[in-house]
Tab-separated table of C-alpha atoms in Angstrom:
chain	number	residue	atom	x	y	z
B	1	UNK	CA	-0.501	-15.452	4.677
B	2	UNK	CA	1.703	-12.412	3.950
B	3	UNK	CA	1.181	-9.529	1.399
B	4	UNK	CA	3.744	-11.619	-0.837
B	5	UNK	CA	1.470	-14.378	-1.503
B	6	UNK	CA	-1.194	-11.542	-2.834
B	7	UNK	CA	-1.222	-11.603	-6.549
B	8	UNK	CA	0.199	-8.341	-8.049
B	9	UNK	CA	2.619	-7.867	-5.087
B	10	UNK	CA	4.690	-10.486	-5.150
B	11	UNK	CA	7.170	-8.151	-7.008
B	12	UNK	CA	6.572	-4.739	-4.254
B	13	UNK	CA	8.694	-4.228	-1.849
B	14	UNK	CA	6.015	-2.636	0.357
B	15	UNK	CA	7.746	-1.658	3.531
B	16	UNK	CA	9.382	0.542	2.241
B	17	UNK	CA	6.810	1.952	-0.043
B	18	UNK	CA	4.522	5.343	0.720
B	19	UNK	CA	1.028	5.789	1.414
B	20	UNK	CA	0.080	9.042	-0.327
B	21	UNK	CA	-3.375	9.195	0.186
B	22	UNK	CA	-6.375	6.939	1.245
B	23	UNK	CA	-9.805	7.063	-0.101
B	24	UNK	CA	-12.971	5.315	1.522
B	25	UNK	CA	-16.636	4.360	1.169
B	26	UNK	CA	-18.775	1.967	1.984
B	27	UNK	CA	-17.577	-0.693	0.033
B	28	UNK	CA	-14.147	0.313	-1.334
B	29	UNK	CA	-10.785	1.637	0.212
B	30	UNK	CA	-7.851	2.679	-1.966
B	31	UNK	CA	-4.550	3.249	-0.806
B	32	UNK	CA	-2.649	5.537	-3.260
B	33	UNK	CA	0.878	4.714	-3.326
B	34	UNK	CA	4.245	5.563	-4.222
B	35	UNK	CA	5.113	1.879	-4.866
B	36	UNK	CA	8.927	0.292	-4.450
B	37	UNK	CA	9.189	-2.427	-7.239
B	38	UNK	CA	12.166	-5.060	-6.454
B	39	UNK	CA	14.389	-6.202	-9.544
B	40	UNK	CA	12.081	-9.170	-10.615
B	41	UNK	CA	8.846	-6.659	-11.192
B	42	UNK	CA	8.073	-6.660	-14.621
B	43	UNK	CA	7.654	-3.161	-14.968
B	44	UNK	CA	11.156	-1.950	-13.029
B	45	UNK	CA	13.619	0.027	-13.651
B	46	UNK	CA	17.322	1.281	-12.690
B	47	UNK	CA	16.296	3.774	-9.561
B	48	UNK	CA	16.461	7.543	-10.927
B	49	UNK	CA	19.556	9.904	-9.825
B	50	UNK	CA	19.596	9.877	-6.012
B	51	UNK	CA	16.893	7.357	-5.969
B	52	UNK	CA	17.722	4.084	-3.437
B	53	UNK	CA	15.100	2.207	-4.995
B	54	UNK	CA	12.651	2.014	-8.174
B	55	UNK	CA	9.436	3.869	-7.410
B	56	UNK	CA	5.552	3.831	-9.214
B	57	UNK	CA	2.871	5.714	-8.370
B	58	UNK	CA	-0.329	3.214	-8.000
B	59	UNK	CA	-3.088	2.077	-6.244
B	60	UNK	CA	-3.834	-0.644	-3.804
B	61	UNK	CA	-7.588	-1.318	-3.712
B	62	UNK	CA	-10.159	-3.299	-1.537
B	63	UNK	CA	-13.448	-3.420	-3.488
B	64	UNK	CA	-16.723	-4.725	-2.873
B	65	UNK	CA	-16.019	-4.939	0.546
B	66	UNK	CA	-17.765	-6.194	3.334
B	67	UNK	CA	-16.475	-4.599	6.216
B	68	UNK	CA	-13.950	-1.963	7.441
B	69	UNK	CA	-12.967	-1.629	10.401
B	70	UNK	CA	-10.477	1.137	11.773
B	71	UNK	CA	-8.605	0.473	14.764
B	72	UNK	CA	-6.662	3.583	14.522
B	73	UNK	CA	-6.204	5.939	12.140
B	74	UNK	CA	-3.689	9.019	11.864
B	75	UNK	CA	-3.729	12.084	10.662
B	76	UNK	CA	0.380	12.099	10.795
B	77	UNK	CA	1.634	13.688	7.056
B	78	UNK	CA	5.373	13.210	6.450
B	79	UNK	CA	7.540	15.140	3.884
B	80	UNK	CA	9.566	13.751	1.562
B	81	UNK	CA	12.839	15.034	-0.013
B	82	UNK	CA	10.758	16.972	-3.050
B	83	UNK	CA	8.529	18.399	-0.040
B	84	UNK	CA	5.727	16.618	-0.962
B	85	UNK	CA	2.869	14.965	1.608
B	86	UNK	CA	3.006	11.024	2.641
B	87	UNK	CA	1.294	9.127	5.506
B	88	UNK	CA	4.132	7.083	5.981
B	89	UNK	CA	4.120	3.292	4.860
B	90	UNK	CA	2.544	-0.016	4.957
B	91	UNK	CA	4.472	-1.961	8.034
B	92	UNK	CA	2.240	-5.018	8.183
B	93	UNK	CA	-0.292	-6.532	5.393
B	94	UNK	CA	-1.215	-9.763	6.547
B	95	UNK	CA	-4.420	-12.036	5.476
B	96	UNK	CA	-6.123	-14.569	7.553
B	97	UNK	CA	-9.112	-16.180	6.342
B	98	UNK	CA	-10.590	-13.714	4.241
B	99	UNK	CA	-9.487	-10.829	6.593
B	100	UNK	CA	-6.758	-8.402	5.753
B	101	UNK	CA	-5.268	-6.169	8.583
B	102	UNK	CA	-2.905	-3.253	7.423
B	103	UNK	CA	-1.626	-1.356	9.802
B	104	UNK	CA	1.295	2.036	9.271
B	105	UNK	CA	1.455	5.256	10.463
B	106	UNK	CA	-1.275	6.198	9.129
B	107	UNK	CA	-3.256	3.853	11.328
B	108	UNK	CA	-4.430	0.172	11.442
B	109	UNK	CA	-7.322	-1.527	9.661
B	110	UNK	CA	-9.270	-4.695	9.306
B	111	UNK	CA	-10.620	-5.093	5.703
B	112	UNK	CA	-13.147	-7.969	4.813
B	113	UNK	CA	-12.688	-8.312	0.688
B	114	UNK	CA	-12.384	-10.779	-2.264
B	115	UNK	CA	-11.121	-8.361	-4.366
B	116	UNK	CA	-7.648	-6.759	-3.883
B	117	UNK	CA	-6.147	-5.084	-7.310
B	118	UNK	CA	-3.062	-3.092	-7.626
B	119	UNK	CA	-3.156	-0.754	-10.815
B	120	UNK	CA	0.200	1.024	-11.217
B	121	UNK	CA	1.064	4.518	-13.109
């Protein structure tokens, strides 16, 4: 299963949307985001001035999890046009059985969670 079928981003177009930060425990990891919504999101809009696309800040968040397991992580930072910090984007979200694997520049990780909420701005 793909990150489409993942209710709450069925309307993201994630690609092409930035990781801004990522915070982690023991149980949780939340990926803030500059999210790209697509024309059928509830919640878009016509891009700003010089904007491609129609952005939200949010959050992407495994909770109660039950394991997380880095395969790589990055320390890369990017800069965007306003000069401010991103670790790049989300290239591959994919679920199989329960698992998710996520993998960007920022790194590649295996998540075990039931619970998977995206909260935007």
């Amino acid at each position: 299963m793909n990150h489409f079928n993942i209710f709450g981003l069925q309307n993201i177009y994630l690609e092409d949307s930035f990781v801004l930060a990522i915070n982690e425990s023991s149980e949780e990891i939340t990926f803030l985001m500059e999210f790209v919504l697509t024309k059928d999101h509830p919640e878009y809009s016509i891009p700003s001035e010089g904007e491609q696309y129609c952005y939200r800040k949010g959050k992407l968040s495994f909770k109660c999890c039950k394991k997380i397991k880095w395969f790589e992580k990055s320390l890369n930072q990017f800069f965007d046009k306003n000069k401010e910090v991103d670790l790049g984007n989300i290239d591959s979200f994919s679920v199989d059985e329960g698992v998710n694997f996520l993998e960007g520049d920022w790194g590649e990780v295996e998540i075990i969670s039931d619970y998977v909420t995206i909260e935007l701005e």
